[in-house]
Each structure stands twice: as structure tokens, then as C-alpha cells.
Coordinates of N, CA and C and ligand atoms in Angstrom, one line a residue:
M246 N 38.7 85.1 -182.6 CA 40.3 84.1 -182.3 C 41.1 84.2 -183.6
E247 N 42.1 84.6 -183.2 CA 43.2 84.9 -184.2 C 43.4 83.4 -185.1
L248 N 43.9 83.6 -186.3 CA 44.2 82.3 -187.2 C 45.1 81.4 -186.5
G249 N 46.3 81.9 -186.0 CA 47.2 80.9 -185.3 C 46.8 80.2 -184.2
R250 N 45.7 80.7 -183.3 CA 45.2 80.1 -182.4 C 44.2 78.9 -182.9
V251 N 43.4 79.2 -184.0 CA 42.5 78.4 -184.6 C 43.4 77.2 -185.2
L252 N 44.5 77.4 -185.8 CA 45.1 76.3 -186.4 C 45.9 75.4 -185.5
F253 N 46.4 76.2 -184.3 CA 46.9 75.2 -183.2 C 45.9 74.4 -182.6
L254 N 44.5 75.1 -182.3 CA 43.4 74.2 -181.7 C 43.2 73.3 -182.7
T255 N 42.9 73.3 -184.0 CA 42.8 72.5 -184.9 C 43.8 71.2 -185.0
G256 N 45.1 71.5 -184.8 CA 46.0 70.5 -185.0 C 45.9 69.8 -183.6
A257 N 45.8 70.3 -182.5 CA 45.4 69.6 -181.3 C 44.5 68.7 -181.2
F258 N 43.3 69.2 -181.5 CA 41.9 68.4 -181.9 C 42.2 67.2 -182.6
A259 N 42.7 67.4 -183.7 CA 43.0 66.4 -184.6 C 43.9 65.2 -184.2
T260 N 45.0 65.6 -183.4 CA 46.0 64.9 -182.9 C 45.2 64.0 -181.7
H261 N 44.5 64.6 -180.9 CA 43.8 64.1 -179.8 C 42.8 62.6 -180.3
A262 N 42.3 63.1 -181.4 CA 41.2 62.4 -182.2 C 41.9 61.1 -182.9
L263 N 43.1 61.6 -183.3 CA 43.8 60.3 -184.2 C 44.5 59.2 -183.1
V264 N 45.1 59.7 -182.1 CA 45.6 59.0 -181.2 C 44.8 58.2 -180.6
G265 N 43.6 58.7 -180.0 CA 42.5 58.1 -179.4 C 41.8 56.8 -180.4
T266 N 41.7 57.2 -181.5 CA 41.3 56.3 -182.6 C 42.3 54.8 -182.8
A267 N 43.5 55.3 -182.9 CA 44.6 54.4 -183.2 C 44.6 53.6 -181.9
L268 N 44.6 54.0 -180.9 CA 44.8 53.0 -179.6 C 43.7 52.3 -179.4
V269 N 42.3 52.7 -179.8 CA 40.9 52.1 -179.7 C 41.2 50.8 -180.9
Y270 N 41.5 51.3 -182.0 CA 41.5 50.5 -182.9 C 42.7 49.2 -182.8
G271 N 43.7 49.6 -182.4 CA 45.0 49.0 -182.2 C 44.6 48.0 -181.0
F272 N 44.2 48.2 -179.9 CA 44.3 47.4 -178.9 C 42.8 47.0 -178.0
T273 N 41.7 47.4 -178.9 CA 40.4 46.7 -178.6 C 39.7 46.1 -179.7
D274 N 38.6 45.5 -179.4 CA 37.5 45.5 -180.5 C 36.4 46.5 -180.5
A275 N 36.4 47.2 -179.8 CA 35.5 48.5 -179.6 C 35.5 49.0 -181.0
D276 N 34.3 49.8 -181.2 CA 34.2 50.7 -182.3 C 35.3 52.0 -182.4
P277 N 36.1 51.8 -183.3 CA 37.1 52.9 -183.4 C 36.6 54.4 -183.1
R278 N 35.4 54.6 -183.4 CA 34.9 56.2 -183.5 C 34.9 56.3 -181.9
L279 N 34.9 55.5 -181.1 CA 34.9 56.2 -179.6 C 36.3 56.6 -179.3
G280 N 37.1 56.2 -180.0 CA 38.5 56.8 -179.8 C 38.4 58.5 -180.4
I281 N 37.9 58.9 -181.3 CA 37.5 60.1 -181.6 C 36.8 60.9 -180.7
A282 N 35.6 60.3 -180.1 CA 34.6 61.1 -179.3 C 35.4 61.2 -178.1
F283 N 35.9 59.9 -177.4 CA 36.6 60.1 -176.0 C 37.8 60.8 -175.9
G284 N 38.5 60.5 -177.3 CA 39.7 61.1 -177.2 C 39.8 62.7 -177.3
L285 N 38.5 63.2 -177.6 CA 38.4 64.7 -177.7 C 37.6 65.1 -176.3
L286 N 36.8 64.5 -175.6 CA 36.0 64.4 -174.6 C 36.9 65.5 -173.5
P287 N 37.9 65.6 -173.1 CA 38.4 66.4 -172.1 C 38.3 67.9 -172.4
D288 N 38.4 68.0 -173.8 CA 38.3 69.4 -174.2 C 37.0 70.0 -174.6
A289 N 36.0 69.1 -174.1 CA 34.6 69.7 -174.0 C 34.7 71.2 -173.0
D290 N 35.5 70.9 -172.2 CA 35.9 72.0 -171.2 C 36.0 73.4 -171.9
F291 N 36.3 73.4 -173.3 CA 36.3 74.6 -174.0 C 34.7 75.3 -173.8
L292 N 33.7 74.3 -173.8 CA 32.1 75.0 -173.9 C 31.9 75.7 -172.5
F293 N 32.8 75.3 -171.5 CA 32.3 76.0 -170.2 C 32.4 77.7 -170.3
P294 N 31.1 78.1 -169.9 CA 31.1 79.6 -169.8 C 32.2 80.0 -169.0
A295 N 32.8 81.1 -169.4 CA 34.1 81.9 -168.9 C 33.9 82.4 -167.2
A296 N 32.5 82.6 -167.1 CA 32.4 83.3 -165.8 C 32.4 82.2 -164.7
V297 N 32.2 80.8 -164.9 CA 32.0 79.9 -163.9 C 33.4 79.8 -163.2
G298 N 34.4 79.6 -163.8 CA 35.5 79.7 -162.8 C 36.0 78.0 -162.5
W299 N 37.1 78.1 -161.6 CA 37.6 76.9 -161.4 C 36.6 75.9 -160.5
P300 N 36.7 74.6 -160.8 CA 37.4 73.9 -161.9 C 36.8 73.5 -163.2
F301 N 35.7 74.4 -163.3 CA 35.0 74.2 -164.8 C 35.7 75.2 -165.8
V302 N 37.1 75.1 -165.9 CA 37.9 75.8 -167.0 C 38.6 74.8 -167.9
H303 N 39.4 75.5 -168.8 CA 40.2 74.5 -169.6 C 41.3 74.1 -168.8
R304 N 41.5 72.7 -168.9 CA 42.5 72.0 -168.3 C 42.1 72.1 -166.6
G305 N 40.9 72.0 -166.5 CA 40.4 72.2 -165.0 C 39.8 70.5 -165.1
I306 N 38.5 70.4 -164.5 CA 38.1 69.1 -164.0 C 38.0 68.0 -165.1
T307 N 37.9 68.3 -166.5 CA 37.8 67.4 -167.4 C 39.1 66.8 -167.8
H308 N 40.1 67.4 -167.4 CA 41.6 67.0 -167.4 C 42.2 66.5 -166.4
T309 N 41.5 65.6 -165.6 CA 42.0 64.9 -164.3 C 41.7 63.6 -164.5
P310 N 42.5 62.7 -163.8 CA 42.4 61.3 -163.7 C 41.0 60.7 -163.0
L311 N 40.6 61.7 -162.0 CA 39.2 61.3 -161.5 C 38.1 61.5 -162.6
F312 N 38.2 62.5 -163.3 CA 37.2 62.6 -164.4 C 37.2 61.5 -165.4
A313 N 38.6 61.1 -165.7 CA 38.7 59.8 -166.7 C 38.2 58.7 -165.8
L314 N 38.5 58.4 -164.7 CA 37.9 57.2 -163.9 C 36.3 57.5 -163.8
T315 N 35.7 58.4 -163.6 CA 34.3 58.5 -163.4 C 33.7 58.1 -164.8
V316 N 34.3 58.9 -165.8 CA 33.7 58.1 -167.2 C 33.8 57.0 -167.5
V317 N 34.9 56.1 -167.3 CA 35.3 55.0 -167.5 C 34.4 54.1 -166.7
V318 N 34.5 54.1 -165.4 CA 33.6 53.4 -164.4 C 32.0 53.5 -164.7
G319 N 31.6 55.0 -164.9 CA 30.2 55.2 -165.2 C 29.7 54.4 -166.5
C320 N 30.5 54.6 -167.5 CA 30.1 53.9 -168.8 C 29.9 52.5 -168.8
Y321 N 31.1 52.1 -168.0 CA 30.9 50.4 -167.5 C 29.7 50.0 -166.8
A322 N 29.5 50.7 -166.1 CA 28.4 50.4 -165.2 C 27.1 50.5 -166.0
M323 N 27.1 51.2 -167.2 CA 25.8 51.1 -167.7 C 25.9 50.1 -168.9
I324 N 26.9 49.8 -169.9 CA 27.2 49.2 -170.8 C 27.5 47.7 -170.4
R325 N 28.6 47.5 -169.5 CA 28.9 46.3 -169.2 C 29.7 45.6 -170.1
E326 N 30.4 46.3 -171.0 CA 31.3 45.8 -172.0 C 32.9 46.3 -171.6
R327 N 33.4 45.1 -171.6 CA 35.1 45.5 -171.1 C 35.9 46.3 -172.3
A328 N 35.5 45.7 -173.6 CA 36.1 46.4 -174.8 C 35.9 47.9 -174.8
V329 N 34.5 48.4 -174.4 CA 34.2 49.5 -174.6 C 35.0 50.5 -173.5
A330 N 34.9 49.8 -172.1 CA 35.7 50.6 -171.0 C 37.1 50.5 -171.3
A331 N 37.7 49.5 -171.9 CA 39.1 49.5 -172.3 C 39.4 50.7 -173.2
A332 N 38.4 50.9 -174.4 CA 38.5 51.9 -175.4 C 38.4 53.3 -174.7
L333 N 37.4 53.5 -173.8 CA 37.4 54.7 -173.0 C 38.3 55.1 -172.4
A334 N 39.0 54.1 -171.4 CA 40.1 54.5 -170.8 C 41.4 54.9 -171.4
L335 N 41.5 54.1 -172.8 CA 42.7 54.4 -173.7 C 42.4 55.9 -174.4
A336 N 41.1 56.3 -174.7 CA 41.0 57.5 -175.5 C 41.1 58.8 -174.4
V337 N 40.7 58.5 -173.2 CA 40.6 59.7 -172.5 C 41.9 59.8 -171.7
G338 N 42.5 58.5 -171.6 CA 44.0 58.3 -170.9 C 45.0 59.0 -171.9
S339 N 44.4 59.0 -173.2 CA 45.9 59.3 -174.0 C 45.6 60.9 -174.1
H340 N 44.4 61.2 -174.2 CA 44.3 62.9 -173.9 C 44.8 63.3 -172.8
L341 N 44.6 62.7 -171.7 CA 45.3 63.3 -170.3 C 46.7 63.0 -170.4
A342 N 47.4 61.9 -170.9 CA 48.6 61.9 -171.1 C 49.5 62.9 -172.1
I343 N 49.1 63.2 -172.8 CA 49.6 64.2 -174.1 C 49.5 65.4 -173.2
D344 N 48.4 66.0 -172.8 CA 48.2 67.3 -172.3 C 49.2 67.3 -170.8
S345 N 49.4 66.3 -170.2 CA 50.1 66.4 -169.0 C 51.5 66.7 -169.2
L346 N 51.8 66.4 -170.4 CA 53.4 66.7 -170.8 C 53.7 68.2 -171.2
S347 N 52.5 68.9 -171.5 CA 52.6 70.2 -172.1 C 53.0 71.2 -171.1
P348 N 53.2 72.6 -171.3 CA 53.7 73.4 -170.5 C 52.6 73.7 -169.3
K349 N 51.2 73.8 -169.7 CA 50.3 74.0 -168.4 C 50.1 72.7 -167.9
G350 N 50.3 71.6 -168.5 CA 50.1 70.4 -167.5 C 48.4 70.1 -167.4
I351 N 48.6 68.9 -166.4 CA 47.1 68.9 -166.1 C 47.1 68.8 -164.4
E352 N 45.8 68.5 -163.8 CA 46.0 68.5 -162.7 C 45.6 67.1 -162.0
W353 N 46.8 66.1 -162.2 CA 46.9 64.9 -161.5 C 46.3 64.6 -160.2
L354 N 46.5 65.5 -159.2 CA 46.1 65.3 -158.0 C 44.8 65.8 -157.6
F355 N 44.0 66.4 -158.4 CA 42.7 66.9 -158.4 C 41.9 66.3 -157.3
P356 N 41.4 66.9 -156.1 CA 41.2 68.2 -156.1 C 42.2 69.1 -155.6
L357 N 43.6 68.4 -155.4 CA 44.6 69.4 -154.9 C 45.1 70.1 -155.9
R358 N 45.7 71.1 -155.9 CA 46.0 72.0 -157.2 C 47.6 71.7 -157.1
T359 N 48.1 71.3 -158.4 CA 49.4 71.3 -158.6 C 49.9 72.3 -159.6
D360 N 51.3 72.5 -159.7 CA 51.7 73.2 -161.1 C 53.1 72.4 -161.7
W361 N 53.2 71.1 -161.6 CA 54.1 70.4 -162.2 C 54.0 70.2 -163.4
S362 N 54.9 70.2 -164.4 CA 54.8 70.0 -165.9 C 56.2 69.9 -166.4
P363 N 56.3 68.8 -167.1 CA 57.8 68.9 -167.9 C 57.9 69.9 -168.9
G364 N 56.8 70.5 -169.4 CA 56.9 71.8 -170.5 C 57.4 71.4 -171.9
L365 N 56.8 69.9 -172.0 CA 57.2 69.9 -173.8 C 56.3 70.5 -174.6
A366 N 56.7 70.8 -175.5 CA 55.7 71.3 -176.8 C 55.0 70.1 -177.4
V367 N 54.1 69.7 -176.7 CA 53.4 68.2 -177.2 C 52.4 68.5 -178.5
H368 N 52.0 69.7 -178.5 CA 51.3 70.0 -179.6 C 52.0 70.9 -180.8
G369 N 53.3 70.9 -180.5 CA 54.2 71.6 -181.6 C 54.3 70.7 -182.7
P370 N 55.0 71.1 -183.9 CA 55.2 70.6 -185.0 C 55.9 69.0 -184.8
T371 N 57.2 68.9 -184.2 CA 57.7 67.9 -184.0 C 57.0 66.7 -183.2
A372 N 56.4 67.2 -181.9 CA 55.7 66.0 -181.0 C 54.4 65.8 -182.2
T373 N 53.8 66.8 -182.9 CA 52.7 66.4 -183.6 C 52.9 65.1 -184.6
L374 N 54.1 65.5 -185.3 CA 54.8 64.8 -186.4 C 54.8 63.2 -185.8
L375 N 55.6 63.0 -184.6 CA 55.9 62.0 -183.8 C 54.4 61.1 -183.5
L376 N 53.7 61.7 -182.9 CA 52.3 61.3 -182.5 C 51.5 60.6 -183.7
W377 N 51.4 61.5 -184.8 CA 50.8 61.1 -185.8 C 51.7 59.7 -186.5
T378 N 52.7 59.7 -186.7 CA 53.5 58.9 -187.1 C 53.0 57.4 -186.4
A379 N 53.2 57.5 -185.0 CA 53.1 56.4 -184.2 C 51.5 55.9 -184.3
S380 N 50.9 56.9 -184.5 CA 49.2 56.6 -184.7 C 48.9 55.9 -185.9
I381 N 49.4 56.3 -186.9 CA 49.3 56.0 -188.2 C 50.2 54.4 -188.3
G382 N 51.1 54.4 -187.7 CA 51.8 53.2 -187.5 C 51.2 52.0 -186.8
L383 N 50.5 52.5 -186.0 CA 49.4 51.4 -185.1 C 48.4 50.8 -185.8
L384 N 47.5 52.0 -186.7 CA 46.6 51.7 -187.4 C 46.9 50.7 -188.5
L385 N 48.1 50.8 -189.1 CA 48.5 50.1 -190.2 C 48.8 48.5 -189.5
W386 N 49.5 48.5 -188.2 CA 50.0 47.2 -187.7 C 48.6 46.7 -187.4
R387 N 47.6 47.1 -187.0 CA 46.4 46.4 -186.6 C 45.6 45.9 -187.7
A388 N 45.7 46.9 -188.9 CA 44.8 46.5 -190.1 C 45.5 45.4 -190.8
D389 N 46.8 45.0 -190.5 CA 47.7 44.1 -191.0 C 47.1 42.7 -190.6
G390 N 46.1 42.5 -189.6 CA 45.4 41.5 -189.3 C 46.0 40.8 -187.9
R391 N 46.9 41.6 -187.4 CA 47.4 41.1 -186.0 C 46.2 41.2 -184.9
P392 N 46.3 40.1 -183.9 CA 45.4 40.1 -183.0 C 45.5 41.5 -181.9
S393 N 44.2 41.7 -181.4 CA 44.2 43.0 -180.5 C 44.7 42.1 -179.1
L394 N 45.0 43.0 -178.0 CA 45.5 42.7 -176.8 C 44.2 42.6 -175.7
R395 N 43.4 41.5 -176.1 CA 42.2 41.3 -175.4 C 42.6 41.0 -174.1
Ligands
ZN659 ZN1 42.9 68.7 -173.4

């Protein structure tokens, strides 16, 4: 893999982890590390073998609202903690929201195929700076002792 691609992916992964962590820490009482794990979860699709094909490709099934709903409802059914369910919804949802704005977009209507996207450079320098600033601001705001939105 070329260096530019490695740096791009590293920045994208770090952004998804930071945004997920900030949202979980800022708005729930769940363990903020859930924001890292579940903020990155949709990109586990990078581990799918290339030979498998649609929908087990990057920006395939793991980047759909159906997947997010399945994760949240499935985890809630097992754990029965609203704070954890809210944390997972925020973390996975933030990943999908960010990626949905990118040129490649996501499959909002899966299993139907769509190709709509606003085409924003959400993993470019400007958007990354905005997302990191907002996330750090949220972390600082919550660390300031203000109550969560329970
Ligand atoms: Zn992604």
C-alpha cells in the first residue's frame, strides 16, 4: 500500500475513533472506549476477503443503517443497558454520518443500491480539522462537569 493511502486511512480511522469517543463521553455515561471500538466497527469491512464481493466489500453492508440497527438492538438485547445502546448508536451512527457525506457515500437504503452522495471531502484536511475541533470541544465541555443528556 502506498504511503499516501496509509496516511489517509490512518487519519480517517483516528477521526472516526475520536468522534465516536467524544460523542460517547459527551452524551452518555457508558465507557468512552466503546466510542473507539464502535466508531471504527464499520471499517472492519477492510478485513473482508476481496473475492467475496457485494455486500461484503468496503462501504458495503457494514456501512448501512440496517447494520447499525442490528448492532445496537443486538447488543441491547444481550446487555440491557440503555447507556451502552446509546453509546453504540452514537459511535456507529457517527461513522455512517461522516462516511455518507463523502464522495463514495453509503448505502442508506440497503439492500437497495443507491449512488447519491453530496461528495464532500470529509476525510480531507479541512473537514478533519473541523471534526477534531468539535470532538475535542465536546470532550472538554463534558470534562467541565456538565451533565450528560441521559
Ligand atoms: Zn467507513
